[in-house]
GROMACS .gro file of N, CA, C and O in nm:
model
  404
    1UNK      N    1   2.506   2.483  -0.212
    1UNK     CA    2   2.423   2.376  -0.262
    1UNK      C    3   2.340   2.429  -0.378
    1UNK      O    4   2.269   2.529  -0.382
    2UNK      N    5   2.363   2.342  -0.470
    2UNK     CA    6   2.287   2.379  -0.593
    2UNK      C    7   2.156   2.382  -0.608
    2UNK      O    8   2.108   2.387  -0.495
    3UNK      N    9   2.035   2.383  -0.726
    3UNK     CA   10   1.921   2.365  -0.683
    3UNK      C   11   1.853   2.179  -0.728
    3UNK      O   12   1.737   2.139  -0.717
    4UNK      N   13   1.965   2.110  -0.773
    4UNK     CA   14   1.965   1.968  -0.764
    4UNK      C   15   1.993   1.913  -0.657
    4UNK      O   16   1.939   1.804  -0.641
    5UNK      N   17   2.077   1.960  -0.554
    5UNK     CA   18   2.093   1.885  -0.404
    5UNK      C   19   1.939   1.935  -0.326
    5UNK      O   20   1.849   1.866  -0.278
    6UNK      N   21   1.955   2.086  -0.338
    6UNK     CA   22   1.781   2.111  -0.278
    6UNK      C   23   1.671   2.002  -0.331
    6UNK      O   24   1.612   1.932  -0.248
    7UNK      N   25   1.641   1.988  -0.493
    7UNK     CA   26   1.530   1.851  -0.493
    7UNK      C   27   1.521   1.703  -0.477
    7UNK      O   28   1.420   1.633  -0.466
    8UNK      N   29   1.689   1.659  -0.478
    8UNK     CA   30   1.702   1.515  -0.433
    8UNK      C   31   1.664   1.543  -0.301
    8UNK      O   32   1.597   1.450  -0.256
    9UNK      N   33   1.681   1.639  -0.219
    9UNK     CA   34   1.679   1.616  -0.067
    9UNK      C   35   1.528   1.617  -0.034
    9UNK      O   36   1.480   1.548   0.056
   10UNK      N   37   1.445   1.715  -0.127
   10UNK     CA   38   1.304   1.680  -0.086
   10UNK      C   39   1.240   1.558  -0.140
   10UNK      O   40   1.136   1.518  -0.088
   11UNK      N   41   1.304   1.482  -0.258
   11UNK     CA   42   1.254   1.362  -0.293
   11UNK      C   43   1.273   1.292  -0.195
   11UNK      O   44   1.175   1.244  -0.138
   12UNK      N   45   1.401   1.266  -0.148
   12UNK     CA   46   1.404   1.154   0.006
   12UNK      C   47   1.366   1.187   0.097
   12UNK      O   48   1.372   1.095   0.179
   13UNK      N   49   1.311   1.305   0.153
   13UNK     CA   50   1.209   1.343   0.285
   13UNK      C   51   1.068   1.313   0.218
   13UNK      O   52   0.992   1.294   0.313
   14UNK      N   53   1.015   1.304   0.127
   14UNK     CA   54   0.907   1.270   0.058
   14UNK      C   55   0.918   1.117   0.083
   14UNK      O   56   0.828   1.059   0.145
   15UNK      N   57   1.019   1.055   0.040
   15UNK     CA   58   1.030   0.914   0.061
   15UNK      C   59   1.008   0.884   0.208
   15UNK      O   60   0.920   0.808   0.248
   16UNK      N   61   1.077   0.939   0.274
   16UNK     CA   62   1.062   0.917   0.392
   16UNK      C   63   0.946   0.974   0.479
   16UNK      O   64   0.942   0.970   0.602
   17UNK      N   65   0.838   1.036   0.386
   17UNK     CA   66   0.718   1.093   0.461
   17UNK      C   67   0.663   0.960   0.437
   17UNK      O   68   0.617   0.921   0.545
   18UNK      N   69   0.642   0.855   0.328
   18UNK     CA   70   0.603   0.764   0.272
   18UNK      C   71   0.638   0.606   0.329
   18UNK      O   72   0.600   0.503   0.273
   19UNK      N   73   0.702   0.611   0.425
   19UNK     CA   74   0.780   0.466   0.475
   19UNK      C   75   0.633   0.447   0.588
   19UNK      O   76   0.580   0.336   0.580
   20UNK      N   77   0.571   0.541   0.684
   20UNK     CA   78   0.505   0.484   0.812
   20UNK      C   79   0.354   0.444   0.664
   20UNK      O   80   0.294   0.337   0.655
   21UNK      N   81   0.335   0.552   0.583
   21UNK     CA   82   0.228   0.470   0.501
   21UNK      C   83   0.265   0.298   0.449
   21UNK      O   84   0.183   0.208   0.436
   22UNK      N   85   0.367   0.295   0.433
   22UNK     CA   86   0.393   0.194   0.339
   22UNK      C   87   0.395   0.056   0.454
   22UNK      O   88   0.366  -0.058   0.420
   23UNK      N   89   0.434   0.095   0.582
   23UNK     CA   90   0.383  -0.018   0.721
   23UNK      C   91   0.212  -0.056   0.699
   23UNK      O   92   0.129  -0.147   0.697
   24UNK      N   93   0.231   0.068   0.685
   24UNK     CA   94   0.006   0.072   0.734
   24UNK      C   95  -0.045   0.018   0.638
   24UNK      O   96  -0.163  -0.017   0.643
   25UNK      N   97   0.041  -0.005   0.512
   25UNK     CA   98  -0.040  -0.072   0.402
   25UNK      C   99   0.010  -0.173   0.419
   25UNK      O  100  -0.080  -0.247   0.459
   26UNK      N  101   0.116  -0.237   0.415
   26UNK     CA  102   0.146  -0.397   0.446
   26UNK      C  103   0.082  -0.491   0.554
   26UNK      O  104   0.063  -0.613   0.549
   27UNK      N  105   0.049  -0.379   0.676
   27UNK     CA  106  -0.041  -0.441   0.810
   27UNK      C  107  -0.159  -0.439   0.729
   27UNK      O  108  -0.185  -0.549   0.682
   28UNK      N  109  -0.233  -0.351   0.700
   28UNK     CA  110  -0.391  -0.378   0.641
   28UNK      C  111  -0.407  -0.491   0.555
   28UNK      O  112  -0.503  -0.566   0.571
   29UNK      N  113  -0.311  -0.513   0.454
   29UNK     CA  114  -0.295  -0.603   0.378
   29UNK      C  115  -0.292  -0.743   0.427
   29UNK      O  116  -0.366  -0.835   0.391
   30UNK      N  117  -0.186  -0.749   0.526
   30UNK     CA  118  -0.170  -0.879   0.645
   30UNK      C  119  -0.278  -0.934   0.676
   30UNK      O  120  -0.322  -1.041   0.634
   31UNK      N  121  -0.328  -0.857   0.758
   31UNK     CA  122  -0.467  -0.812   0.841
   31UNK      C  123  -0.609  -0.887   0.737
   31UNK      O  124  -0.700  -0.967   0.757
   32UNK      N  125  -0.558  -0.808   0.625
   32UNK     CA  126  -0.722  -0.862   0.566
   32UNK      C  127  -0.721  -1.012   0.532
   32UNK      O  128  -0.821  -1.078   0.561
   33UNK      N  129  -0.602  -1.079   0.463
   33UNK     CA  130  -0.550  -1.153   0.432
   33UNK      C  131  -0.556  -1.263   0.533
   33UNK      O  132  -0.560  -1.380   0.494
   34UNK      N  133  -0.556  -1.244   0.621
   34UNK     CA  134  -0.541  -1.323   0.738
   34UNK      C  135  -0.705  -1.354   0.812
   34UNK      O  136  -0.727  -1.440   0.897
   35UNK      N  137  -0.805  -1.261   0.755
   35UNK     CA  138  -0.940  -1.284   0.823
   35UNK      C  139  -0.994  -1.312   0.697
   35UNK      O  140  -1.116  -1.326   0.700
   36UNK      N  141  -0.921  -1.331   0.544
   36UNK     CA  142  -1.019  -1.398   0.463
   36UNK      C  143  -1.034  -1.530   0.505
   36UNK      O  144  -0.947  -1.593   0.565
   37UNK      N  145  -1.166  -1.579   0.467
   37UNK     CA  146  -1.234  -1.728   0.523
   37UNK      C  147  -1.157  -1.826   0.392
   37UNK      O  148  -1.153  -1.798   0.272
   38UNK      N  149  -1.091  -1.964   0.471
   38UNK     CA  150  -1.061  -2.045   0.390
   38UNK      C  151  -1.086  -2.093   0.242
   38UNK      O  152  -1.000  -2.137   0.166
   39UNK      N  153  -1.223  -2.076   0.214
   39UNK     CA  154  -1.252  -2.170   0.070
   39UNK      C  155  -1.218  -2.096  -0.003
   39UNK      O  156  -1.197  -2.142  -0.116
   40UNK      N  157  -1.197  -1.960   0.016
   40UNK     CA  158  -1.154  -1.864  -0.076
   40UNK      C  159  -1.023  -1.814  -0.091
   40UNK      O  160  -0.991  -1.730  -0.174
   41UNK      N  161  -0.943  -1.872  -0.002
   41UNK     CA  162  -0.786  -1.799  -0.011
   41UNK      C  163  -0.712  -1.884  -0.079
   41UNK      O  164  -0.590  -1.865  -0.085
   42UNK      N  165  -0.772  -1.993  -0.144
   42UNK     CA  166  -0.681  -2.019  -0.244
   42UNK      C  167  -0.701  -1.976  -0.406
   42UNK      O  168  -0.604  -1.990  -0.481
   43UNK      N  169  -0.761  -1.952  -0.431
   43UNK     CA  170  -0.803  -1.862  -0.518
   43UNK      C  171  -0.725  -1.713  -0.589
   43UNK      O  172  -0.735  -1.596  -0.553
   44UNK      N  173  -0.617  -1.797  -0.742
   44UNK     CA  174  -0.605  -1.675  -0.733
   44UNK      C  175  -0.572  -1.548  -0.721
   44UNK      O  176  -0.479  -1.479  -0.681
   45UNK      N  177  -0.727  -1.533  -0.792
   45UNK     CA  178  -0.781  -1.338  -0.834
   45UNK      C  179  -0.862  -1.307  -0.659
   45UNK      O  180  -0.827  -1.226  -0.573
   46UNK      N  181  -0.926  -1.364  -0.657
   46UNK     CA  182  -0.982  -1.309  -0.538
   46UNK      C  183  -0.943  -1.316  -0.374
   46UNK      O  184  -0.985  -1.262  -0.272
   47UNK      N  185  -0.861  -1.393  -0.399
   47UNK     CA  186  -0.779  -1.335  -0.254
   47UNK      C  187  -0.662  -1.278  -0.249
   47UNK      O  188  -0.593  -1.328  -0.160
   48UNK      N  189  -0.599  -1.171  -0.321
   48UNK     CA  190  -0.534  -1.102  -0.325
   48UNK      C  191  -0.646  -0.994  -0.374
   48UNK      O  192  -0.625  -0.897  -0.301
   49UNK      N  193  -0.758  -0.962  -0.461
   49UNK     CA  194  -0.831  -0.880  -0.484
   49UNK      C  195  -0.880  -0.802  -0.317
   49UNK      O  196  -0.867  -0.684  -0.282
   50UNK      N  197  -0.935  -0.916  -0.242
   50UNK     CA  198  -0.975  -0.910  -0.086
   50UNK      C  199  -0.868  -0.794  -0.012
   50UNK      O  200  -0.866  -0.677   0.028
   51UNK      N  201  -0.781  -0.919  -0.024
   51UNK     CA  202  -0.662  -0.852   0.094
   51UNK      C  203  -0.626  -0.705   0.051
   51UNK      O  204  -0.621  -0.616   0.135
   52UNK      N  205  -0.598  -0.681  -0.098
   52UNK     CA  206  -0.577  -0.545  -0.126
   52UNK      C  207  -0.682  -0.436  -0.087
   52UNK      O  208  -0.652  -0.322  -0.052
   53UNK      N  209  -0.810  -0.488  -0.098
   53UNK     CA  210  -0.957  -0.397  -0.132
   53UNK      C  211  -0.885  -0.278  -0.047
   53UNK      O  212  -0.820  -0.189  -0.102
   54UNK      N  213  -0.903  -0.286   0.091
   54UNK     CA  214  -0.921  -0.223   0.215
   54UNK      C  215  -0.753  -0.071   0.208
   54UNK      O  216  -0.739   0.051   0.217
   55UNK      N  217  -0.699  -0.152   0.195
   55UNK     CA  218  -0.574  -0.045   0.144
   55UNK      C  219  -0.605   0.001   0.027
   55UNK      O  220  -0.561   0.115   0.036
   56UNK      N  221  -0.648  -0.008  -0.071
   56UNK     CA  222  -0.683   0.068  -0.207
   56UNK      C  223  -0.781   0.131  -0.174
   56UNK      O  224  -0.787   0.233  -0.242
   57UNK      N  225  -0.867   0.123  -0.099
   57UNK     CA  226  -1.014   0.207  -0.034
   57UNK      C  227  -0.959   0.319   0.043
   57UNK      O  228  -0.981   0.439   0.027
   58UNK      N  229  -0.870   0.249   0.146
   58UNK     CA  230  -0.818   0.413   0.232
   58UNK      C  231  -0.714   0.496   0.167
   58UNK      O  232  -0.672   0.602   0.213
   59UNK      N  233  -0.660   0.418   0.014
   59UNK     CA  234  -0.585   0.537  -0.064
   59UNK      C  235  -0.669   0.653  -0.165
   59UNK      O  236  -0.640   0.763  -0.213
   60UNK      N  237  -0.787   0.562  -0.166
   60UNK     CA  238  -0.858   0.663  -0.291
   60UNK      C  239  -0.974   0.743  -0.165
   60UNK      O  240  -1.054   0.819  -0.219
   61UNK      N  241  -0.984   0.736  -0.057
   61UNK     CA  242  -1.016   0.822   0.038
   61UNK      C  243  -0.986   0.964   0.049
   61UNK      O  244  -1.051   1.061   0.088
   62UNK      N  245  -0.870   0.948   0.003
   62UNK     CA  246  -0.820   1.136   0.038
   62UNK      C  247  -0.831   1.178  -0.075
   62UNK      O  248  -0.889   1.284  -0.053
   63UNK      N  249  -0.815   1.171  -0.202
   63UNK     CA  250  -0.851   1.240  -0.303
   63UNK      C  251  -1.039   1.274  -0.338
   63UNK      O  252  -1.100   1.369  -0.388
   64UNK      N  253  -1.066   1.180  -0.297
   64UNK     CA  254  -1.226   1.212  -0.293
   64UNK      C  255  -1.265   1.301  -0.169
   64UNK      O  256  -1.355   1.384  -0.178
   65UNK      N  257  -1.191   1.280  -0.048
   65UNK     CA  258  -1.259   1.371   0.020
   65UNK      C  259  -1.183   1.525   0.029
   65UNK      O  260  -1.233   1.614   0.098
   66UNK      N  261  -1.069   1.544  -0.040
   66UNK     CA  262  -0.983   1.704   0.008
   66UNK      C  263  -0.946   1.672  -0.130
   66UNK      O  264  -0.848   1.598  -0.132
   67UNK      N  265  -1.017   1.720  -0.315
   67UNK     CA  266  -0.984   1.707  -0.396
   67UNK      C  267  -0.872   1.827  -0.453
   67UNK      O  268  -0.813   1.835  -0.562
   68UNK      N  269  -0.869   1.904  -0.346
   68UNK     CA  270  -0.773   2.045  -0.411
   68UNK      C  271  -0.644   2.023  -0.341
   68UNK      O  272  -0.563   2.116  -0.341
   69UNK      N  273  -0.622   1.931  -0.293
   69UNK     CA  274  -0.475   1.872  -0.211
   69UNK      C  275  -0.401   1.823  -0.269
   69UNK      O  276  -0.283   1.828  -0.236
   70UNK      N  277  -0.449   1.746  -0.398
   70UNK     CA  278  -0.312   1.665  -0.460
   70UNK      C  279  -0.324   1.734  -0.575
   70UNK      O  280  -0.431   1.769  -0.626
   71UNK      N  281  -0.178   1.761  -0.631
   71UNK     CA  282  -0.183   1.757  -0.765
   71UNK      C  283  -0.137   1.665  -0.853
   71UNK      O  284  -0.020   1.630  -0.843
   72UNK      N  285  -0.236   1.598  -0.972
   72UNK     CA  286  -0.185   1.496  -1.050
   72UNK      C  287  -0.038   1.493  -1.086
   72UNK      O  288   0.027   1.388  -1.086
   73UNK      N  289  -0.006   1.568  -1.104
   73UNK     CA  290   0.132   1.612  -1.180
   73UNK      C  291   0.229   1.588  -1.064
   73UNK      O  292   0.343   1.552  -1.090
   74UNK      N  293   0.186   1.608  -0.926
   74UNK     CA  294   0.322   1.592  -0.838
   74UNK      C  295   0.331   1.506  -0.771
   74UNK      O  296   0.234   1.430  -0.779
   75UNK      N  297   0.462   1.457  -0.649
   75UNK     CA  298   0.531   1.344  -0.599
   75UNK      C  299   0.455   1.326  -0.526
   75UNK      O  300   0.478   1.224  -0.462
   76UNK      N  301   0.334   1.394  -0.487
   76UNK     CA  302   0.248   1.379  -0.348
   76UNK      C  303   0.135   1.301  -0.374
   76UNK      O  304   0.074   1.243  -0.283
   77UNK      N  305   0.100   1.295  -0.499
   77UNK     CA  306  -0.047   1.168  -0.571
   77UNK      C  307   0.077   1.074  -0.605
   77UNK      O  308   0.061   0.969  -0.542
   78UNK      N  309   0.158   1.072  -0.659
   78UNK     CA  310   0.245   0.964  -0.705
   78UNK      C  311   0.317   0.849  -0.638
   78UNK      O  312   0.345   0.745  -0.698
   79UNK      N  313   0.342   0.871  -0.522
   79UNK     CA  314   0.429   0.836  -0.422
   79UNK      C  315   0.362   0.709  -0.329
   79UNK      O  316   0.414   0.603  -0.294
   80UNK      N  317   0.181   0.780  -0.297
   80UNK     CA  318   0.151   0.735  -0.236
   80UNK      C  319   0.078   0.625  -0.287
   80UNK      O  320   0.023   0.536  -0.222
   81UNK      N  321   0.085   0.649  -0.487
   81UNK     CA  322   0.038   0.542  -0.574
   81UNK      C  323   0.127   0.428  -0.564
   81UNK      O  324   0.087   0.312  -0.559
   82UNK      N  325   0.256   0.466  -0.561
   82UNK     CA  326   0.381   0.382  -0.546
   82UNK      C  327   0.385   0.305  -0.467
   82UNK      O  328   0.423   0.190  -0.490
   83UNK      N  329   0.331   0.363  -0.307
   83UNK     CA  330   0.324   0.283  -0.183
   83UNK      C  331   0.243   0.153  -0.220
   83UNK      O  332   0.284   0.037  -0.215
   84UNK      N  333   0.104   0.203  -0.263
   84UNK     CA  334   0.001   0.038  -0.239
   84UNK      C  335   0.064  -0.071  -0.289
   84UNK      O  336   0.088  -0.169  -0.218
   85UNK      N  337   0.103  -0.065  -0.436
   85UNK     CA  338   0.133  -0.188  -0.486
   85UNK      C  339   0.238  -0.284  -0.406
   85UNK      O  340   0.243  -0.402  -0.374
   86UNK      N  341   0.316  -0.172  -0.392
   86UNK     CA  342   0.456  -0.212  -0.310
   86UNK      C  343   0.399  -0.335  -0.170
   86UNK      O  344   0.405  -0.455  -0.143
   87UNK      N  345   0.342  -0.201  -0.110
   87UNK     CA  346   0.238  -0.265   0.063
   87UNK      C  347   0.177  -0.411   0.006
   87UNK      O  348   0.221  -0.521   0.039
   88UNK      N  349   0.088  -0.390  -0.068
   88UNK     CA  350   0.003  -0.487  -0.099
   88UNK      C  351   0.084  -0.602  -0.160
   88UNK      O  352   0.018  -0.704  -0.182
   89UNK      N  353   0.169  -0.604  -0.180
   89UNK     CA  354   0.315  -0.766  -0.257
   89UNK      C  355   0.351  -0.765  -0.118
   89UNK      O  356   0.353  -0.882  -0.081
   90UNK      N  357   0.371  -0.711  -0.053
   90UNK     CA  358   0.492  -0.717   0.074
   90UNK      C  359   0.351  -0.772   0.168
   90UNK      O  360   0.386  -0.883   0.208
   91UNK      N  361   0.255  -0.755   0.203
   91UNK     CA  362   0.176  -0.800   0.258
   91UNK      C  363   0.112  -0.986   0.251
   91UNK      O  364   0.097  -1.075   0.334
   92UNK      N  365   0.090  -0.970   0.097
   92UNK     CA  366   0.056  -1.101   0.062
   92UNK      C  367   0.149  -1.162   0.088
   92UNK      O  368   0.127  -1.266   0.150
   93UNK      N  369   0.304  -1.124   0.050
   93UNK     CA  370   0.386  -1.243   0.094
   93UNK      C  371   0.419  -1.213   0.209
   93UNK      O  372   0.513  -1.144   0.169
   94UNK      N  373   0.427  -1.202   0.334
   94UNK     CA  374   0.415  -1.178   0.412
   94UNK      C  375   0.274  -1.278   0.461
   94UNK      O  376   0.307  -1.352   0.554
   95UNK      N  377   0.167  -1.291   0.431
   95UNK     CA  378   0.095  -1.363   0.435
   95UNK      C  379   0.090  -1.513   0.408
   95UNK      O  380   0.040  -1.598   0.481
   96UNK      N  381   0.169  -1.536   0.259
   96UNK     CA  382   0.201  -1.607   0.268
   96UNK      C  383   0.293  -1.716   0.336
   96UNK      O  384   0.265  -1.833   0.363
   97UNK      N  385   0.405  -1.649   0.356
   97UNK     CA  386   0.506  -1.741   0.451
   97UNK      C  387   0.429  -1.715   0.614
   97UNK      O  388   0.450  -1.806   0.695
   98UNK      N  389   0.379  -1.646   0.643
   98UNK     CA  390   0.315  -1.702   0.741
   98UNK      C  391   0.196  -1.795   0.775
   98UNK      O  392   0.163  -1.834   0.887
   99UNK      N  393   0.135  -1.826   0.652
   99UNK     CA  394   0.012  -1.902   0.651
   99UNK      C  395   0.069  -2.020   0.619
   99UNK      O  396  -0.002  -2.116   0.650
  100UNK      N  397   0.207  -2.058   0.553
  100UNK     CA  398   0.253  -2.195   0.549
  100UNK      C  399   0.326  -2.284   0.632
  100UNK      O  400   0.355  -2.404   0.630
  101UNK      N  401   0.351  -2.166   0.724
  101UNK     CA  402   0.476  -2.233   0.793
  101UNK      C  403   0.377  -2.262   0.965
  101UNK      O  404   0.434  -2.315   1.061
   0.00000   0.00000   0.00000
């Protein structure tokens, strides 16, 4: 095995360190989404601003608190940047078809 099969294989165990985050962000997302109060969930900037807050708060958590852990440059700050947006679309809609039906 070359040293290109060695880094695809840690990119997809990386991916796959990244799948139980990417649940935990779609549930938080659900979750918040689901206890915003009516007059405001149609709205919108601010109810998707809401529902995201709480998952964007527990992502910028670990870099503020263990700042010598990530490095900008690698798959390990990147990945888990990748996750929110992802969580947070998959959540709202997810929210959505359940709040209509």
């Amino acid at each position: 095995m070359g040293p290109e099969a060695h880094a695809s294989r840690r990119c997809a165990a990386l991916a796959l360190v990244h799948l139980p985050n990417l649940v935990c962000v779609v549930l938080a997302t659900w979750a918040a989404a689901r206890v915003h109060p009516e007059p405001w969930r149609e709205m919108p900037v601010r109810h998707p601003a809401a529902a995201c807050a709480a998952p964007a708060a527990a992502q910028m958590l670990l870099p503020a608190l263990r700042p010598g852990v990530l490095d900008p440059a690698g798959p390990a700050l990147w990945m888990p940047t990748g996750v929110l947006p992802a969580g947070c679309a998959v959540g709202l809609l997810l929210d959505r078809l359940v709040w209509t039906s």
